[in-house]
Coordinates of C-alpha atoms in Angstrom, one line a residue:
Chain H
D1 CA 13.0 -183.3 -99.5
V2 CA 13.5 -180.7 -102.2
L3 CA 14.1 -177.2 -100.8
M4 CA 12.7 -174.4 -102.9
T5 CA 14.4 -171.0 -102.4
Q6 CA 12.4 -168.1 -103.7
T7 CA 13.6 -164.5 -104.1
P8 CA 12.9 -161.7 -103.4
V9 CA 10.6 -161.8 -100.4
S10 CA 9.0 -158.5 -101.4
L11 CA 8.9 -156.9 -104.8
P12 CA 7.7 -153.2 -105.1
V13 CA 6.6 -152.4 -108.6
S14 CA 5.1 -149.5 -110.5
L15 CA 1.9 -150.2 -112.4
G16 CA 2.9 -150.9 -116.0
G17 CA 6.4 -152.0 -115.0
Q18 CA 8.1 -155.4 -115.3
V19 CA 9.4 -157.7 -112.6
S20 CA 11.1 -161.1 -112.2
I21 CA 10.9 -163.6 -109.5
S22 CA 13.5 -166.3 -109.0
C23 CA 13.0 -169.9 -107.7
R24 CA 15.8 -172.3 -107.1
S25 CA 15.6 -175.9 -106.1
S26 CA 18.0 -177.9 -104.1
Q27 CA 18.1 -180.6 -106.7
S28 CA 17.2 -180.9 -110.4
L29 CA 13.5 -180.9 -111.1
V30 CA 13.8 -182.9 -114.3
H31 CA 11.6 -185.9 -113.9
S32 CA 12.5 -189.4 -115.2
D33 CA 9.8 -188.9 -117.8
G34 CA 11.7 -185.9 -119.2
N35 CA 9.3 -183.3 -117.9
T36 CA 10.1 -180.6 -115.4
Y37 CA 7.3 -180.2 -112.8
L38 CA 7.8 -176.6 -111.7
H39 CA 4.7 -174.4 -111.4
W40 CA 3.8 -170.9 -110.4
Y41 CA 0.8 -169.8 -108.4
L42 CA -0.6 -166.4 -107.4
Q43 CA -2.5 -166.0 -104.1
K44 CA -4.5 -162.9 -104.0
P45 CA -5.6 -161.5 -100.6
G46 CA -8.3 -163.6 -99.0
Q47 CA -8.2 -166.2 -101.8
S48 CA -6.8 -169.6 -102.4
P49 CA -3.8 -169.9 -104.7
Q50 CA -4.5 -169.9 -108.5
L51 CA -2.3 -171.6 -111.1
L52 CA -0.5 -169.3 -113.5
I53 CA 2.2 -171.4 -115.1
Y54 CA 2.6 -175.1 -115.2
R55 CA 5.7 -177.2 -116.1
V56 CA 8.0 -174.2 -116.2
S57 CA 6.6 -172.2 -119.1
N58 CA 3.0 -173.2 -119.9
R59 CA 0.3 -170.6 -119.2
F60 CA -2.8 -172.0 -117.6
S61 CA -6.2 -171.3 -119.2
G62 CA -7.1 -167.7 -119.0
V63 CA -3.7 -166.4 -117.9
P64 CA -2.6 -163.4 -119.9
D65 CA 0.6 -163.4 -121.9
R66 CA 2.0 -160.8 -119.6
F67 CA 3.1 -163.8 -117.5
S68 CA 5.9 -165.9 -118.7
G69 CA 8.0 -168.7 -117.1
S70 CA 11.4 -169.9 -118.0
G71 CA 14.3 -172.0 -116.6
S72 CA 15.6 -175.5 -116.4
G73 CA 17.2 -177.9 -114.0
T74 CA 17.3 -176.0 -110.7
D75 CA 16.9 -172.4 -111.7
F76 CA 13.6 -170.9 -112.7
T77 CA 12.1 -167.4 -113.3
L78 CA 8.6 -165.9 -113.5
K79 CA 8.4 -162.6 -115.4
I80 CA 5.5 -160.3 -115.3
S81 CA 5.3 -157.4 -117.7
R82 CA 3.0 -154.4 -117.8
V83 CA 1.9 -155.1 -114.2
E84 CA -1.7 -154.4 -113.5
P85 CA -3.5 -153.9 -110.1
E86 CA -5.0 -157.4 -110.4
D87 CA -1.5 -158.9 -110.4
L88 CA -0.8 -157.9 -106.8
G89 CA -0.6 -160.7 -104.2
V90 CA 1.9 -163.4 -103.2
Y91 CA 3.6 -165.6 -105.8
Y92 CA 4.7 -169.1 -105.0
C93 CA 6.7 -171.6 -107.0
L94 CA 5.9 -175.3 -106.4
Q95 CA 7.7 -178.4 -107.4
S96 CA 5.9 -181.7 -108.0
T97 CA 8.7 -183.6 -109.7
H98 CA 9.8 -185.2 -106.4
F99 CA 6.2 -185.7 -105.1
P100 CA 5.7 -186.7 -102.4
P101 CA 6.1 -184.2 -100.8
L102 CA 5.0 -181.2 -102.7
T103 CA 7.3 -178.3 -101.8
F104 CA 6.6 -174.6 -102.2
G105 CA 8.8 -171.6 -102.3
S106 CA 8.4 -169.2 -99.4
G107 CA 6.6 -166.7 -101.5
T108 CA 7.2 -163.3 -103.1
K109 CA 4.8 -160.4 -102.3
L110 CA 4.2 -158.1 -105.3
E111 CA 3.1 -154.7 -104.1
I112 CA 2.8 -151.2 -105.4
K113 CA 5.8 -149.0 -105.2
Chain Z
Q1 CA -17.1 -177.9 -113.3
V2 CA -14.6 -179.1 -110.7
Q3 CA -15.2 -177.9 -107.1
L4 CA -13.6 -178.7 -103.8
K5 CA -15.1 -177.4 -100.6
E6 CA -13.6 -177.8 -97.1
S7 CA -15.7 -177.9 -94.0
G8 CA -15.1 -178.4 -90.3
P9 CA -14.9 -176.6 -86.9
G10 CA -13.4 -173.2 -86.8
L11 CA -12.2 -173.6 -83.2
V12 CA -10.4 -176.5 -81.7
Q13 CA -9.0 -176.8 -78.2
P14 CA -5.3 -177.6 -77.6
S15 CA -4.5 -181.3 -77.4
Q16 CA -7.7 -182.1 -79.2
T17 CA -8.3 -183.7 -82.6
L18 CA -9.1 -181.8 -85.8
S19 CA -11.5 -183.3 -88.3
L20 CA -12.0 -181.7 -91.7
T21 CA -14.0 -182.8 -94.7
C22 CA -13.3 -182.0 -98.4
T23 CA -16.3 -182.5 -100.6
V24 CA -15.4 -182.9 -104.2
S25 CA -17.6 -182.5 -107.3
G26 CA -16.8 -182.7 -111.0
L27 CA -14.0 -185.3 -110.6
S28 CA -13.8 -188.9 -109.5
L29 CA -11.7 -189.7 -106.4
T30 CA -10.9 -193.1 -107.9
S31 CA -9.1 -191.4 -110.8
N32 CA -7.6 -188.4 -108.9
S33 CA -5.4 -187.7 -105.9
V34 CA -6.3 -185.0 -103.4
S35 CA -3.9 -183.2 -101.2
W36 CA -4.3 -181.2 -98.0
I37 CA -2.3 -178.0 -97.7
R38 CA -2.3 -175.5 -94.8
Q39 CA -1.2 -171.9 -94.4
P40 CA -0.7 -170.3 -91.0
P41 CA -1.8 -166.6 -90.8
G42 CA 0.6 -164.4 -92.8
K43 CA 2.8 -167.3 -93.7
G44 CA 3.5 -169.7 -96.6
L45 CA 2.0 -172.9 -97.8
E46 CA 2.7 -176.3 -96.3
W47 CA 1.8 -179.6 -97.9
M48 CA 0.3 -181.9 -95.4
G49 CA -0.5 -185.1 -97.2
V50 CA -2.2 -186.8 -100.1
I51 CA -4.6 -189.6 -100.8
W52 CA -4.0 -191.2 -104.1
S53 CA -6.6 -192.5 -106.6
N54 CA -6.0 -196.0 -105.3
G55 CA -6.7 -195.0 -101.7
G56 CA -3.0 -195.0 -100.6
T57 CA -1.7 -192.1 -98.6
D58 CA 1.5 -190.2 -98.1
Y59 CA 2.2 -187.6 -95.4
N60 CA 4.6 -184.8 -94.6
S61 CA 7.2 -186.4 -92.4
A62 CA 7.0 -183.4 -89.9
I63 CA 3.4 -184.2 -89.0
K64 CA 3.1 -187.8 -90.1
S65 CA 2.7 -189.2 -86.6
R66 CA -0.4 -187.0 -86.0
L67 CA -2.1 -187.1 -89.4
S68 CA -4.5 -189.4 -91.1
I69 CA -6.2 -188.9 -94.5
S70 CA -9.1 -191.1 -95.7
R71 CA -12.0 -190.9 -98.1
D72 CA -15.5 -192.1 -98.9
T73 CA -15.7 -192.4 -102.6
S74 CA -19.5 -193.0 -102.5
K75 CA -19.9 -189.5 -101.1
S76 CA -17.0 -188.0 -103.0
Q77 CA -15.4 -186.8 -99.7
V78 CA -11.9 -186.7 -98.4
F79 CA -11.2 -186.5 -94.7
L80 CA -8.4 -185.1 -92.6
K81 CA -7.8 -186.0 -89.0
M82 CA -4.9 -184.6 -87.0
N83 CA -4.5 -185.2 -83.3
S84 CA -2.6 -183.4 -80.5
L85 CA -3.3 -180.0 -81.9
Q86 CA -1.2 -177.0 -80.7
T87 CA -1.5 -173.3 -81.2
E88 CA 1.0 -173.5 -84.1
D89 CA -1.6 -175.6 -86.0
T90 CA -3.7 -172.5 -86.3
A91 CA -4.0 -172.1 -90.1
M92 CA -6.2 -172.0 -93.1
Y93 CA -6.6 -175.6 -94.4
F94 CA -7.1 -176.2 -98.1
C95 CA -7.8 -179.4 -100.1
A96 CA -6.6 -179.3 -103.6
R97 CA -6.3 -181.3 -106.8
T98 CA -4.1 -179.2 -109.0
P99 CA -5.0 -176.9 -110.5
Y100 CA -8.2 -176.8 -108.4
W101 CA -8.3 -175.7 -104.8
G102 CA -11.0 -175.2 -102.3
Q103 CA -11.6 -171.9 -100.7
G104 CA -10.1 -173.1 -97.4
V105 CA -11.4 -173.4 -93.9
M106 CA -9.8 -171.4 -91.0
V107 CA -9.0 -173.4 -88.0
T108 CA -8.0 -171.7 -84.7
V109 CA -6.4 -173.7 -81.9
S110 CA -7.2 -172.0 -78.6
S111 CA -8.7 -172.7 -75.3

């Protein structure tokens, strides 16, 4: 199974600031169809996870452009600029290239500094 | 509008069987796969298994021997059954069809 290593575990940030979250996979996430199925989710307290970014860099419907994803192969990054209070929660990366199984990163908690 | 909603008992005794239902609206189970994912309190997300659009299933190897996923397409429902529950199975259980997730159901394993 693909192991997803996500860092940091906790990420203090000032409102209006910028942060980056790293996600690394134990093997390439390039699918045989040429796509890379690496996605980013945000789980706000008491809620189910919500999709932010799909296939590395595509913002899901309604996601502000403060969120951006990048990367390739085994190394991926989520950047959040101009952090707002509504951005706080736990961020997860998820790979579905080698599905089954789906494998998640261990999560990064974004909190106010 | 796609919706998934989990239902089931909030409390299960150790060694007993957990049965959960995911009721789906806004999409067809014969065209979409549905996964079960769980999250222990304060911890991360664990994929449990999937039922494919053709009715086939795949399971997390760590719990495969205890898990069964099935469906009733006429009722648009997906079922999870897991036996031999232990306290470490205490978790929020979600059904999901990316990008759509249910709100989850909290299951506590305790006597």
